[in-house]
Amino acid sequence: MCAVPTCSPRPSRGACPSGHSWSCWARQAIEAEAAAEAAAVADAGCVADLYACLARAERTLASGDMAAYTQADIAFHVAVVNASGNGLLIELYGGIIEVMAHMHQQVVDATIADGVHPPGHRALVDAVAAGDAAAARAAVHSYLDHARRGLSA
């Protein structure tokens, strides 16, 4: 008879709000791969929608309306994943949205200075527009790494 191995959770791999470390890493894995796929498949209309979502997030942040910014920023990230056209990634990402909304203000407080949108978001859309999967993936890693650094400061 084979013994069932017992696995203990790995230690946290970076700063995320307490209890959310695994959701942060799951988000990065899903969003980065979805962004890379979006770069491969997005048409001009989809790219225009991503730029529009980004502009809305930037406008609401600049206005100081944090509730509207939370909605706009999450809508931007959902649009990126949807742009992949990958039904499985879209479904998996849907399970992370509630956690994102819950921790969004903590991330904003830790990472946003002077109403400037975090780095990497525009680079992501530019990479999708250029069809550059590697740059799209790197942009996601950039802004999520920025968020983790801010939370650990």
mmCIF file of C-alpha atoms in Angstrom:
data_model
loop_
_atom_site.group_PDB
_atom_site.id
_atom_site.type_symbol
_atom_site.label_atom_id
_atom_site.label_comp_id
_atom_site.label_asym_id
_atom_site.label_seq_id
_atom_site.Cartn_x
_atom_site.Cartn_y
_atom_site.Cartn_z
ATOM 1 C CA MET A 1 0.000 0.000 0.000
ATOM 2 C CA CYS A 2 1.356 3.401 -0.935
ATOM 3 C CA ALA A 3 1.464 6.117 1.628
ATOM 4 C CA VAL A 4 -0.222 9.345 0.631
ATOM 5 C CA PRO A 5 2.411 12.076 0.778
ATOM 6 C CA THR A 6 1.580 14.976 2.976
ATOM 7 C CA CYS A 7 2.291 18.318 1.460
ATOM 8 C CA SER A 8 2.562 21.431 3.482
ATOM 9 C CA PRO A 9 1.912 24.820 1.948
ATOM 10 C CA ARG A 10 4.979 26.535 0.606
ATOM 11 C CA PRO A 11 6.013 29.673 2.394
ATOM 12 C CA SER A 12 4.697 32.931 1.044
ATOM 13 C CA ARG A 13 6.551 34.055 -2.080
ATOM 14 C CA GLY A 14 6.165 37.744 -1.570
ATOM 15 C CA ALA A 15 4.114 40.370 0.113
ATOM 16 C CA CYS A 16 0.404 40.312 -0.444
ATOM 17 C CA PRO A 17 -2.238 41.340 2.033
ATOM 18 C CA SER A 18 -2.474 38.783 4.788
ATOM 19 C CA GLY A 19 -4.098 35.582 3.625
ATOM 20 C CA HIS A 20 -3.985 36.521 -0.057
ATOM 21 C CA SER A 21 -0.516 35.358 -1.110
ATOM 22 C CA TRP A 22 -1.754 32.417 -3.170
ATOM 23 C CA SER A 23 -4.383 34.515 -4.928
ATOM 24 C CA CYS A 24 -1.685 37.042 -5.858
ATOM 25 C CA TRP A 25 0.428 34.346 -7.464
ATOM 26 C CA ALA A 26 -2.576 32.752 -9.168
ATOM 27 C CA ARG A 27 -3.544 36.151 -10.537
ATOM 28 C CA GLN A 28 -0.052 36.688 -11.915
ATOM 29 C CA ALA A 29 0.040 33.287 -13.580
ATOM 30 C CA ILE A 30 -3.376 33.692 -15.194
ATOM 31 C CA GLU A 31 -3.087 37.349 -16.148
ATOM 32 C CA ALA A 32 0.424 37.057 -17.591
ATOM 33 C CA GLU A 33 -0.488 34.120 -19.814
ATOM 34 C CA ALA A 34 -3.774 35.725 -20.842
ATOM 35 C CA ALA A 35 -1.891 38.902 -21.781
ATOM 36 C CA ALA A 36 0.534 36.880 -23.889
ATOM 37 C CA GLU A 37 -2.360 35.135 -25.638
ATOM 38 C CA ALA A 38 -4.111 38.480 -26.153
ATOM 39 C CA ALA A 39 -0.999 39.749 -27.911
ATOM 40 C CA ALA A 40 -1.274 36.824 -30.305
ATOM 41 C CA VAL A 41 -4.995 37.089 -31.072
ATOM 42 C CA ALA A 42 -6.312 40.594 -30.351
ATOM 43 C CA ASP A 43 -7.678 42.514 -33.316
ATOM 44 C CA ALA A 44 -7.727 46.304 -33.720
ATOM 45 C CA GLY A 45 -11.139 46.625 -32.071
ATOM 46 C CA CYS A 46 -10.003 44.681 -29.051
ATOM 47 C CA VAL A 47 -6.853 46.790 -28.759
ATOM 48 C CA ALA A 48 -8.960 49.964 -28.981
ATOM 49 C CA ASP A 49 -11.159 48.627 -26.159
ATOM 50 C CA LEU A 50 -8.080 47.962 -24.011
ATOM 51 C CA TYR A 51 -6.813 51.514 -24.581
ATOM 52 C CA ALA A 52 -10.282 52.837 -23.687
ATOM 53 C CA CYS A 53 -10.365 50.800 -20.463
ATOM 54 C CA LEU A 54 -6.883 52.016 -19.575
ATOM 55 C CA ALA A 55 -7.854 55.647 -20.237
ATOM 56 C CA ARG A 56 -10.926 55.264 -18.014
ATOM 57 C CA ALA A 57 -8.801 53.868 -15.180
ATOM 58 C CA GLU A 58 -6.291 56.692 -15.540
ATOM 59 C CA ARG A 59 -9.068 59.329 -15.588
ATOM 60 C CA THR A 60 -10.824 57.969 -12.517
ATOM 61 C CA LEU A 61 -7.560 57.743 -10.620
ATOM 62 C CA ALA A 62 -6.701 61.333 -11.500
ATOM 63 C CA SER A 63 -10.166 62.429 -10.345
ATOM 64 C CA GLY A 64 -9.537 61.006 -6.888
ATOM 65 C CA ASP A 65 -12.708 58.891 -6.944
ATOM 66 C CA MET A 66 -11.214 55.703 -5.519
ATOM 67 C CA ALA A 67 -14.434 53.680 -5.719
ATOM 68 C CA ALA A 68 -14.703 54.452 -9.429
ATOM 69 C CA TYR A 69 -10.987 53.789 -9.869
ATOM 70 C CA THR A 70 -11.316 50.355 -8.260
ATOM 71 C CA GLN A 71 -14.107 49.456 -10.683
ATOM 72 C CA ALA A 72 -12.252 50.875 -13.696
ATOM 73 C CA ASP A 73 -8.945 49.221 -12.824
ATOM 74 C CA ILE A 74 -10.528 45.821 -12.274
ATOM 75 C CA ALA A 75 -12.502 46.244 -15.522
ATOM 76 C CA PHE A 76 -9.198 46.936 -17.314
ATOM 77 C CA HIS A 77 -7.622 43.751 -15.982
ATOM 78 C CA VAL A 78 -10.721 41.701 -16.821
ATOM 79 C CA ALA A 79 -10.644 43.157 -20.352
ATOM 80 C CA VAL A 80 -7.024 42.031 -20.737
ATOM 81 C CA VAL A 81 -7.907 38.474 -19.750
ATOM 82 C CA ASN A 82 -11.024 38.503 -21.936
ATOM 83 C CA ALA A 83 -8.907 39.681 -24.871
ATOM 84 C CA SER A 84 -7.088 36.359 -24.737
ATOM 85 C CA GLY A 85 -10.214 34.586 -25.903
ATOM 86 C CA ASN A 86 -9.169 31.680 -23.666
ATOM 87 C CA GLY A 87 -12.333 30.479 -21.948
ATOM 88 C CA LEU A 88 -10.497 28.566 -19.245
ATOM 89 C CA LEU A 89 -8.290 31.508 -18.245
ATOM 90 C CA ILE A 90 -11.347 33.795 -18.282
ATOM 91 C CA GLU A 91 -13.236 31.402 -16.004
ATOM 92 C CA LEU A 92 -10.302 30.987 -13.614
ATOM 93 C CA TYR A 93 -9.758 34.747 -13.479
ATOM 94 C CA GLY A 94 -13.394 35.224 -12.543
ATOM 95 C CA GLY A 95 -12.626 33.493 -9.276
ATOM 96 C CA ILE A 96 -9.949 36.044 -8.440
ATOM 97 C CA ILE A 97 -11.939 39.224 -9.085
ATOM 98 C CA GLU A 98 -13.597 39.289 -5.664
ATOM 99 C CA VAL A 99 -10.219 38.995 -3.947
ATOM 100 C CA MET A 100 -8.846 41.762 -6.191
ATOM 101 C CA ALA A 101 -11.716 44.074 -5.247
ATOM 102 C CA HIS A 102 -11.245 43.298 -1.555
ATOM 103 C CA MET A 103 -7.523 44.091 -1.541
ATOM 104 C CA HIS A 104 -7.521 46.893 -4.137
ATOM 105 C CA GLN A 105 -7.478 49.770 -1.642
ATOM 106 C CA GLN A 106 -4.506 48.270 0.206
ATOM 107 C CA VAL A 107 -2.589 48.052 -3.051
ATOM 108 C CA VAL A 108 -3.568 51.615 -4.020
ATOM 109 C CA ASP A 109 -2.520 52.984 -0.639
ATOM 110 C CA ALA A 110 0.829 51.207 -0.876
ATOM 111 C CA THR A 111 1.724 51.863 -4.495
ATOM 112 C CA ILE A 112 0.068 54.936 -5.979
ATOM 113 C CA ALA A 113 1.635 58.323 -5.478
ATOM 114 C CA ASP A 114 0.261 61.587 -6.808
ATOM 115 C CA GLY A 115 -2.527 59.942 -8.779
ATOM 116 C CA VAL A 116 -0.124 58.273 -11.223
ATOM 117 C CA HIS A 117 -1.266 54.921 -12.572
ATOM 118 C CA PRO A 118 1.199 52.136 -11.698
ATOM 119 C CA PRO A 119 3.879 51.368 -14.267
ATOM 120 C CA GLY A 120 3.331 48.544 -16.699
ATOM 121 C CA HIS A 121 -0.328 49.011 -17.570
ATOM 122 C CA ARG A 122 0.256 51.106 -20.691
ATOM 123 C CA ALA A 123 3.218 48.896 -21.626
ATOM 124 C CA LEU A 124 0.871 45.919 -21.501
ATOM 125 C CA VAL A 125 -1.620 47.442 -23.927
ATOM 126 C CA ASP A 126 1.197 48.642 -26.183
ATOM 127 C CA ALA A 127 2.597 45.089 -26.238
ATOM 128 C CA VAL A 128 -0.800 43.607 -27.098
ATOM 129 C CA ALA A 129 -1.169 46.193 -29.874
ATOM 130 C CA ALA A 130 2.270 45.231 -31.208
ATOM 131 C CA GLY A 131 1.550 41.503 -30.991
ATOM 132 C CA ASP A 132 4.485 41.057 -28.610
ATOM 133 C CA ALA A 133 3.561 38.216 -26.257
ATOM 134 C CA ALA A 134 6.812 38.328 -24.278
ATOM 135 C CA ALA A 135 6.481 42.064 -23.626
ATOM 136 C CA ALA A 136 2.826 41.643 -22.606
ATOM 137 C CA ARG A 137 3.777 38.928 -20.137
ATOM 138 C CA ALA A 138 6.664 41.054 -18.803
ATOM 139 C CA ALA A 139 4.374 44.055 -18.329
ATOM 140 C CA VAL A 140 2.022 42.025 -16.122
ATOM 141 C CA HIS A 141 4.967 40.819 -14.059
ATOM 142 C CA SER A 142 6.166 44.425 -13.813
ATOM 143 C CA TYR A 143 2.992 45.901 -12.345
ATOM 144 C CA LEU A 144 2.273 42.982 -10.046
ATOM 145 C CA ASP A 145 5.866 42.962 -8.789
ATOM 146 C CA HIS A 146 5.506 46.726 -8.208
ATOM 147 C CA ALA A 147 2.380 46.067 -6.144
ATOM 148 C CA ARG A 148 4.087 43.383 -4.058
ATOM 149 C CA ARG A 149 7.089 45.660 -3.409
ATOM 150 C CA GLY A 150 4.770 48.439 -2.296
ATOM 151 C CA LEU A 151 2.903 46.130 0.049
ATOM 152 C CA SER A 152 6.116 44.850 1.598
ATOM 153 C CA ALA A 153 7.548 48.338 2.239
#
